[in-house]
Amino acid sequence: MQRQSHSAAQCPSYMGTKNLTHVTEFLLLGLSVDPELQLLLFGLLLSMYLVTVLGNLLIILAIGSDPHLHTPMYFFLSILSLADIGLTSTTVPKMIVDNQTLSRVISYAGCLTQMSIFIVFACMDSILLTAMAYDRFVAICHPLHYPVIMNPRFCALLVLASFFISLLDSQLHSLMLVQLTFFIDVEITNFFCGLSPLFNIACFKIPTNAILMYFTGAIFGGVPVSGILFSYYKIVSSILRVPSAGGKSKAFSTCGSHLIVVCLFYGTGLGVFFSSAASEARRKLAMASLMYTVVTPMLNPFIYSLRNRDMMGALQRLLKGASKSQRLCHLSQRAG
């Protein structure tokens, strides 16, 4: 009943005879409208954003500078870190500016652009996590064929495929969304233009777009999840056949970081999906979206670095090299 009354308030009864695409801008309700919390939110969001960007940049630099990390797993990890930077940068900077200016308005074109870019990076994250699960499957279940299967050309093709599939997913959802009708004074119950909030406030008579939208979402979301589950089913079956406990522990340790990231990514993503199903749960939706777009990309570098000796060693060598270069530069300036 609440959904019907909401639609009735925004969608006039004569929508079948007139073009109602009058909306020129949306209002992002954000995390909170309390003026006393804006300064706190500004500091929190800015610090989380900086930690996310710097942490993922360090991962990329460490992998690029250390020849020992030039393997398929770390190659995918560097691309995943790049996608995480893009995912966070799509939403957080505008949210920080909105909190300072107290202007939560976004144009219709800007909203669709933000949603399209967000889908590209989110879908890339999903496909890259699937590629990393496949990499672990080949490494554990077919170790002798690993160098042949996971060759550099194949890995590069997987990354290119992930980008083009994500772009296709984004364009399909954008094409479906521009065909929906919005009316005046439209409020989005989130701090960015997501697919579900936009779909919930649209006016339409026949749910063809709804069916198509959820179908494409199931394809582009369900296939990666199925691939990850199948890979780990094979991995666990193979590990359980290892006779020694030390061998099992070593095999599981190579998958631990990836499995934690997968649980965080899909756990928070499902939280956003189920929260958006209830229009009255605005605060829950915003918090779930914050976990999905900010917290998870911020934690990924820590998960992969703190649980991985090779990554920790590469980061230490990178920081030591930067410190040494800074000292040499300082000494040369003093000598000059």
Short mmCIF file of C-alpha atoms in Angstrom, two decimals:
data_model
loop_
_atom_site.label_atom_id
_atom_site.label_comp_id
_atom_site.label_asym_id
_atom_site.label_seq_id
_atom_site.Cartn_x
_atom_site.Cartn_y
_atom_site.Cartn_z
CA MET A 1 0.00 0.00 0.00
CA GLN A 2 2.81 2.40 0.80
CA ARG A 3 4.43 1.81 -2.57
CA GLN A 4 1.11 2.40 -4.37
CA SER A 5 0.35 5.63 -2.52
CA HIS A 6 3.91 6.85 -3.17
CA SER A 7 3.50 6.16 -6.87
CA ALA A 8 0.10 7.82 -6.93
CA ALA A 9 1.54 10.94 -5.37
CA GLN A 10 4.28 11.20 -7.96
CA CYS A 11 2.56 9.74 -11.04
CA PRO A 12 -0.64 11.50 -12.15
CA SER A 13 -3.53 9.48 -13.49
CA TYR A 14 -3.22 11.07 -16.93
CA MET A 15 0.32 9.79 -17.43
CA GLY A 16 -0.85 7.69 -20.36
CA THR A 17 -1.85 10.71 -22.44
CA LYS A 18 1.02 13.12 -21.73
CA ASN A 19 4.77 13.00 -21.70
CA LEU A 20 5.79 13.29 -18.05
CA THR A 21 9.58 13.38 -18.40
CA HIS A 22 9.65 16.80 -16.73
CA VAL A 23 12.30 16.00 -14.15
CA THR A 24 15.48 18.03 -14.56
CA GLU A 25 17.12 17.22 -11.23
CA PHE A 26 16.98 14.88 -8.25
CA LEU A 27 17.40 15.48 -4.54
CA LEU A 28 19.87 13.20 -2.79
CA LEU A 29 18.72 12.75 0.82
CA GLY A 30 22.17 11.54 1.88
CA LEU A 31 23.23 10.08 5.22
CA SER A 32 21.82 12.81 7.45
CA VAL A 33 20.29 16.28 7.17
CA ASP A 34 21.23 17.23 10.73
CA PRO A 35 23.46 20.37 10.49
CA GLU A 36 25.32 19.41 13.68
CA LEU A 37 26.53 16.17 12.10
CA GLN A 38 27.83 17.70 8.86
CA LEU A 39 31.31 18.54 10.20
CA LEU A 40 31.68 15.06 11.69
CA LEU A 41 30.52 13.43 8.46
CA PHE A 42 32.89 15.61 6.45
CA GLY A 43 35.92 14.55 8.50
CA LEU A 44 34.90 10.89 8.54
CA LEU A 45 34.16 10.67 4.83
CA LEU A 46 37.27 12.60 3.79
CA SER A 47 39.56 10.46 5.95
CA MET A 48 37.98 7.22 4.70
CA TYR A 49 38.24 8.37 1.09
CA LEU A 50 41.91 9.31 1.46
CA VAL A 51 42.73 6.00 3.17
CA THR A 52 40.92 4.11 0.38
CA VAL A 53 42.71 5.92 -2.45
CA LEU A 54 46.16 5.85 -0.82
CA GLY A 55 45.83 2.22 0.30
CA ASN A 56 44.84 0.98 -3.15
CA LEU A 57 47.51 3.13 -4.82
CA LEU A 58 50.13 1.56 -2.55
CA ILE A 59 48.92 -1.90 -3.59
CA ILE A 60 49.23 -0.95 -7.28
CA LEU A 61 52.70 0.58 -6.83
CA ALA A 62 53.96 -2.36 -4.76
CA ILE A 63 52.82 -4.90 -7.34
CA GLY A 64 54.21 -2.87 -10.23
CA SER A 65 57.61 -2.31 -8.61
CA ASP A 66 58.26 -5.83 -7.28
CA PRO A 67 59.12 -8.50 -9.91
CA HIS A 68 58.17 -11.26 -7.43
CA LEU A 69 54.56 -10.06 -7.59
CA HIS A 70 54.29 -10.15 -11.38
CA THR A 71 51.93 -13.12 -11.27
CA PRO A 72 48.30 -13.47 -12.42
CA MET A 73 46.88 -13.25 -8.90
CA TYR A 74 48.60 -9.95 -8.12
CA PHE A 75 47.91 -8.63 -11.62
CA PHE A 76 44.18 -9.11 -11.00
CA LEU A 77 44.59 -7.57 -7.54
CA SER A 78 46.16 -4.42 -9.00
CA ILE A 79 43.26 -4.03 -11.46
CA LEU A 80 40.81 -4.67 -8.62
CA SER A 81 42.46 -1.88 -6.59
CA LEU A 82 42.15 0.45 -9.59
CA ALA A 83 38.45 -0.42 -9.92
CA ASP A 84 37.95 0.18 -6.18
CA ILE A 85 39.46 3.67 -6.53
CA GLY A 86 37.06 4.37 -9.40
CA LEU A 87 34.08 2.96 -7.48
CA THR A 88 34.74 5.16 -4.45
CA SER A 89 35.61 8.26 -6.49
CA THR A 90 32.29 8.03 -8.32
CA THR A 91 30.24 8.69 -5.18
CA VAL A 92 32.26 9.97 -2.21
CA PRO A 93 33.68 13.30 -3.53
CA LYS A 94 30.22 14.58 -4.44
CA MET A 95 28.87 13.43 -1.08
CA ILE A 96 31.65 15.37 0.69
CA VAL A 97 30.89 18.51 -1.35
CA ASP A 98 27.15 18.13 -0.72
CA ASN A 99 27.72 17.92 3.03
CA GLN A 100 29.74 21.14 2.98
CA THR A 101 27.55 23.16 0.62
CA LEU A 102 24.28 21.70 1.98
CA SER A 103 23.16 21.41 -1.65
CA ARG A 104 22.07 17.86 -2.37
CA VAL A 105 20.76 18.47 -5.87
CA ILE A 106 22.04 16.51 -8.86
CA SER A 107 20.94 17.05 -12.45
CA TYR A 108 19.11 14.39 -14.43
CA ALA A 109 22.07 13.93 -16.81
CA GLY A 110 24.54 13.95 -13.91
CA CYS A 111 22.51 11.34 -12.07
CA LEU A 112 22.41 8.97 -15.04
CA THR A 113 26.14 9.52 -15.66
CA GLN A 114 27.01 8.76 -12.03
CA MET A 115 24.85 5.63 -12.07
CA SER A 116 26.44 4.41 -15.34
CA ILE A 117 30.02 4.89 -14.12
CA PHE A 118 29.17 3.29 -10.78
CA ILE A 119 27.77 0.19 -12.52
CA VAL A 120 30.92 -0.12 -14.65
CA PHE A 121 33.24 -0.24 -11.64
CA ALA A 122 30.90 -2.38 -9.50
CA CYS A 123 30.50 -4.92 -12.29
CA MET A 124 34.26 -4.92 -12.90
CA ASP A 125 34.80 -5.69 -9.21
CA SER A 126 32.45 -8.64 -9.48
CA ILE A 127 34.04 -10.07 -12.64
CA LEU A 128 37.60 -9.54 -11.35
CA LEU A 129 36.76 -11.38 -8.13
CA THR A 130 35.49 -14.22 -10.32
CA ALA A 131 38.72 -14.20 -12.34
CA MET A 132 40.73 -14.34 -9.10
CA ALA A 133 38.66 -17.30 -7.92
CA TYR A 134 39.37 -19.05 -11.23
CA ASP A 135 43.07 -18.27 -10.82
CA ARG A 136 43.08 -19.94 -7.38
CA PHE A 137 41.12 -22.89 -8.80
CA VAL A 138 43.72 -23.47 -11.53
CA ALA A 139 46.63 -22.97 -9.10
CA ILE A 140 45.30 -25.51 -6.58
CA CYS A 141 43.46 -28.04 -8.76
CA HIS A 142 45.74 -27.97 -11.84
CA PRO A 143 49.14 -26.73 -10.59
CA LEU A 144 51.16 -28.35 -13.39
CA HIS A 145 49.11 -26.58 -16.07
CA TYR A 146 48.93 -23.26 -14.23
CA PRO A 147 51.70 -21.42 -16.21
CA VAL A 148 50.15 -22.54 -19.50
CA ILE A 149 46.53 -21.72 -18.65
CA MET A 150 47.10 -18.46 -16.77
CA ASN A 151 49.51 -16.96 -19.29
CA PRO A 152 49.90 -13.15 -19.56
CA ARG A 153 47.85 -12.92 -22.75
CA PHE A 154 44.92 -14.80 -21.24
CA CYS A 155 45.02 -12.64 -18.09
CA ALA A 156 45.02 -9.45 -20.18
CA LEU A 157 42.07 -10.78 -22.20
CA LEU A 158 40.17 -11.48 -18.97
CA VAL A 159 40.71 -7.90 -17.80
CA LEU A 160 39.63 -6.47 -21.16
CA ALA A 161 36.58 -8.74 -21.17
CA SER A 162 35.67 -7.60 -17.66
CA PHE A 163 35.78 -3.96 -18.78
CA PHE A 164 33.70 -4.45 -21.93
CA ILE A 165 31.13 -6.66 -20.16
CA SER A 166 30.83 -4.04 -17.40
CA LEU A 167 30.41 -1.31 -20.01
CA LEU A 168 27.72 -3.36 -21.74
CA ASP A 169 25.91 -3.91 -18.45
CA SER A 170 26.06 -0.19 -17.68
CA GLN A 171 24.72 0.82 -21.10
CA LEU A 172 21.88 -1.71 -20.96
CA HIS A 173 20.71 -0.41 -17.60
CA SER A 174 21.08 3.20 -18.76
CA LEU A 175 19.03 2.55 -21.90
CA MET A 176 16.30 0.94 -19.81
CA LEU A 177 16.33 3.77 -17.30
CA VAL A 178 16.04 6.61 -19.83
CA GLN A 179 12.83 5.00 -21.08
CA LEU A 180 11.26 5.28 -17.62
CA THR A 181 9.26 8.35 -16.69
CA PHE A 182 10.00 10.58 -13.70
CA PHE A 183 7.93 13.46 -12.41
CA ILE A 184 8.74 16.69 -10.53
CA ASP A 185 10.29 16.92 -7.02
CA VAL A 186 11.91 13.50 -7.01
CA GLU A 187 13.83 12.45 -3.89
CA ILE A 188 16.44 9.67 -3.95
CA THR A 189 16.75 7.85 -0.64
CA ASN A 190 20.53 7.58 -0.83
CA PHE A 191 23.68 9.70 -1.17
CA PHE A 192 24.25 8.75 -4.83
CA CYS A 193 22.23 7.74 -7.88
CA GLY A 194 21.89 3.99 -7.62
CA LEU A 195 19.84 1.77 -9.88
CA SER A 196 17.31 0.54 -7.30
CA PRO A 197 16.46 3.99 -5.81
CA LEU A 198 15.93 5.41 -9.31
CA PHE A 199 13.81 2.46 -10.31
CA ASN A 200 11.68 2.78 -7.15
CA ILE A 201 10.69 6.41 -7.93
CA ALA A 202 9.95 5.87 -11.63
CA CYS A 203 6.44 5.99 -13.11
CA PHE A 204 5.47 3.16 -15.43
CA LYS A 205 2.35 1.18 -16.28
CA ILE A 206 3.76 -2.08 -17.64
CA PRO A 207 6.61 -3.74 -15.68
CA THR A 208 8.52 -4.71 -18.84
CA ASN A 209 11.47 -2.57 -17.83
CA ALA A 210 11.37 -4.04 -14.33
CA ILE A 211 11.52 -7.59 -15.65
CA LEU A 212 14.31 -6.74 -18.08
CA MET A 213 16.27 -4.80 -15.45
CA TYR A 214 16.18 -7.59 -12.89
CA PHE A 215 16.90 -10.17 -15.60
CA THR A 216 20.08 -8.38 -16.71
CA GLY A 217 21.00 -7.90 -13.05
CA ALA A 218 20.60 -11.63 -12.46
CA ILE A 219 22.74 -12.43 -15.50
CA PHE A 220 25.57 -9.99 -14.79
CA GLY A 221 25.45 -10.65 -11.03
CA GLY A 222 24.42 -14.29 -10.87
CA VAL A 223 26.97 -15.65 -13.34
CA PRO A 224 30.02 -14.29 -11.43
CA VAL A 225 28.62 -15.57 -8.12
CA SER A 226 28.02 -18.99 -9.66
CA GLY A 227 31.56 -19.01 -11.02
CA ILE A 228 33.02 -18.16 -7.61
CA LEU A 229 30.93 -20.80 -5.84
CA PHE A 230 31.87 -23.46 -8.40
CA SER A 231 35.57 -22.56 -8.17
CA TYR A 232 35.59 -22.81 -4.39
CA TYR A 233 33.61 -26.03 -4.48
CA LYS A 234 36.37 -27.53 -6.62
CA ILE A 235 39.09 -25.93 -4.47
CA VAL A 236 37.66 -27.29 -1.21
CA SER A 237 37.18 -30.76 -2.77
CA SER A 238 40.79 -30.75 -3.93
CA ILE A 239 42.18 -29.49 -0.60
CA LEU A 240 40.28 -32.10 1.39
CA ARG A 241 42.11 -34.79 -0.57
CA VAL A 242 45.49 -33.45 0.59
CA PRO A 243 46.79 -35.92 3.23
CA SER A 244 48.88 -33.56 5.41
CA ALA A 245 47.40 -30.89 7.64
CA GLY A 246 50.24 -28.52 6.71
CA GLY A 247 49.42 -28.88 3.02
CA LYS A 248 45.76 -28.13 3.67
CA SER A 249 46.62 -25.05 5.73
CA LYS A 250 48.99 -23.73 3.05
CA ALA A 251 46.40 -24.24 0.31
CA PHE A 252 43.66 -22.54 2.32
CA SER A 253 45.95 -19.61 3.18
CA THR A 254 46.31 -18.71 -0.51
CA CYS A 255 42.52 -18.30 -0.74
CA GLY A 256 41.78 -16.67 2.62
CA SER A 257 42.20 -13.02 1.62
CA HIS A 258 40.20 -13.43 -1.56
CA LEU A 259 37.40 -15.22 0.26
CA ILE A 260 37.15 -12.44 2.86
CA VAL A 261 36.95 -9.79 0.13
CA VAL A 262 34.28 -11.80 -1.71
CA CYS A 263 32.17 -12.06 1.45
CA LEU A 264 32.53 -8.33 2.12
CA PHE A 265 31.70 -7.33 -1.45
CA TYR A 266 28.68 -9.54 -1.97
CA GLY A 267 27.50 -9.29 1.64
CA THR A 268 27.29 -5.49 1.55
CA GLY A 269 25.95 -5.58 -2.02
CA LEU A 270 23.08 -7.85 -0.98
CA GLY A 271 22.51 -5.55 2.00
CA VAL A 272 22.00 -2.63 -0.39
CA PHE A 273 19.65 -4.68 -2.55
CA PHE A 274 17.43 -5.84 0.30
CA SER A 275 17.48 -2.42 2.01
CA SER A 276 16.31 -0.72 -1.18
CA ALA A 277 13.31 -3.04 -1.32
CA ALA A 278 11.74 -1.10 1.58
CA SER A 279 11.21 2.59 0.78
CA GLU A 280 10.87 3.49 4.46
CA ALA A 281 14.31 2.10 5.37
CA ARG A 282 16.21 5.19 4.15
CA ARG A 283 18.78 5.17 6.95
CA LYS A 284 19.46 1.44 6.52
CA LEU A 285 19.85 1.84 2.76
CA ALA A 286 22.30 4.73 3.13
CA MET A 287 24.42 2.87 5.70
CA ALA A 288 24.45 -0.32 3.61
CA SER A 289 25.48 1.73 0.56
CA LEU A 290 28.26 3.36 2.59
CA MET A 291 29.61 -0.09 3.48
CA TYR A 292 29.42 -1.14 -0.16
CA THR A 293 30.98 1.95 -1.76
CA VAL A 294 33.46 3.15 0.89
CA VAL A 295 34.21 0.67 3.66
CA THR A 296 34.76 -2.43 1.52
CA PRO A 297 37.19 -0.74 -0.96
CA MET A 298 39.00 0.78 2.04
CA LEU A 299 39.44 -2.60 3.76
CA ASN A 300 40.60 -4.52 0.68
CA PRO A 301 44.25 -3.27 0.77
CA PHE A 302 44.52 -4.09 4.48
CA ILE A 303 43.08 -7.58 3.97
CA TYR A 304 45.47 -8.42 1.16
CA SER A 305 48.54 -6.81 2.74
CA LEU A 306 48.18 -7.89 6.37
CA ARG A 307 47.39 -11.51 5.46
CA ASN A 308 50.06 -11.84 2.77
CA ARG A 309 53.79 -11.99 3.50
CA ASP A 310 54.79 -11.31 -0.11
CA MET A 311 52.63 -8.19 -0.21
CA MET A 312 53.89 -6.99 3.16
CA GLY A 313 57.49 -7.43 1.98
CA ALA A 314 56.79 -5.56 -1.25
CA LEU A 315 55.15 -2.68 0.64
CA GLN A 316 58.08 -2.46 3.06
CA ARG A 317 60.59 -2.38 0.20
CA LEU A 318 58.51 0.27 -1.58
CA LEU A 319 58.32 2.49 1.50
CA LYS A 320 62.02 2.00 2.26
CA GLY A 321 62.91 2.90 -1.32
CA ALA A 322 60.76 6.03 -1.15
CA SER A 323 62.34 7.01 2.17
CA LYS A 324 65.84 6.45 0.80
CA SER A 325 65.09 8.52 -2.29
CA GLN A 326 63.75 11.33 -0.13
CA ARG A 327 66.92 11.32 2.02
CA LEU A 328 69.17 11.37 -1.05
CA CYS A 329 67.20 14.24 -2.50
CA HIS A 330 67.47 16.15 0.77
CA LEU A 331 71.22 15.53 0.94
CA SER A 332 71.73 16.68 -2.65
CA GLN A 333 69.78 19.86 -1.96
CA ARG A 334 71.93 20.59 1.10
CA ALA A 335 75.13 19.89 -0.86
CA GLY A 336 74.00 22.19 -3.65
#
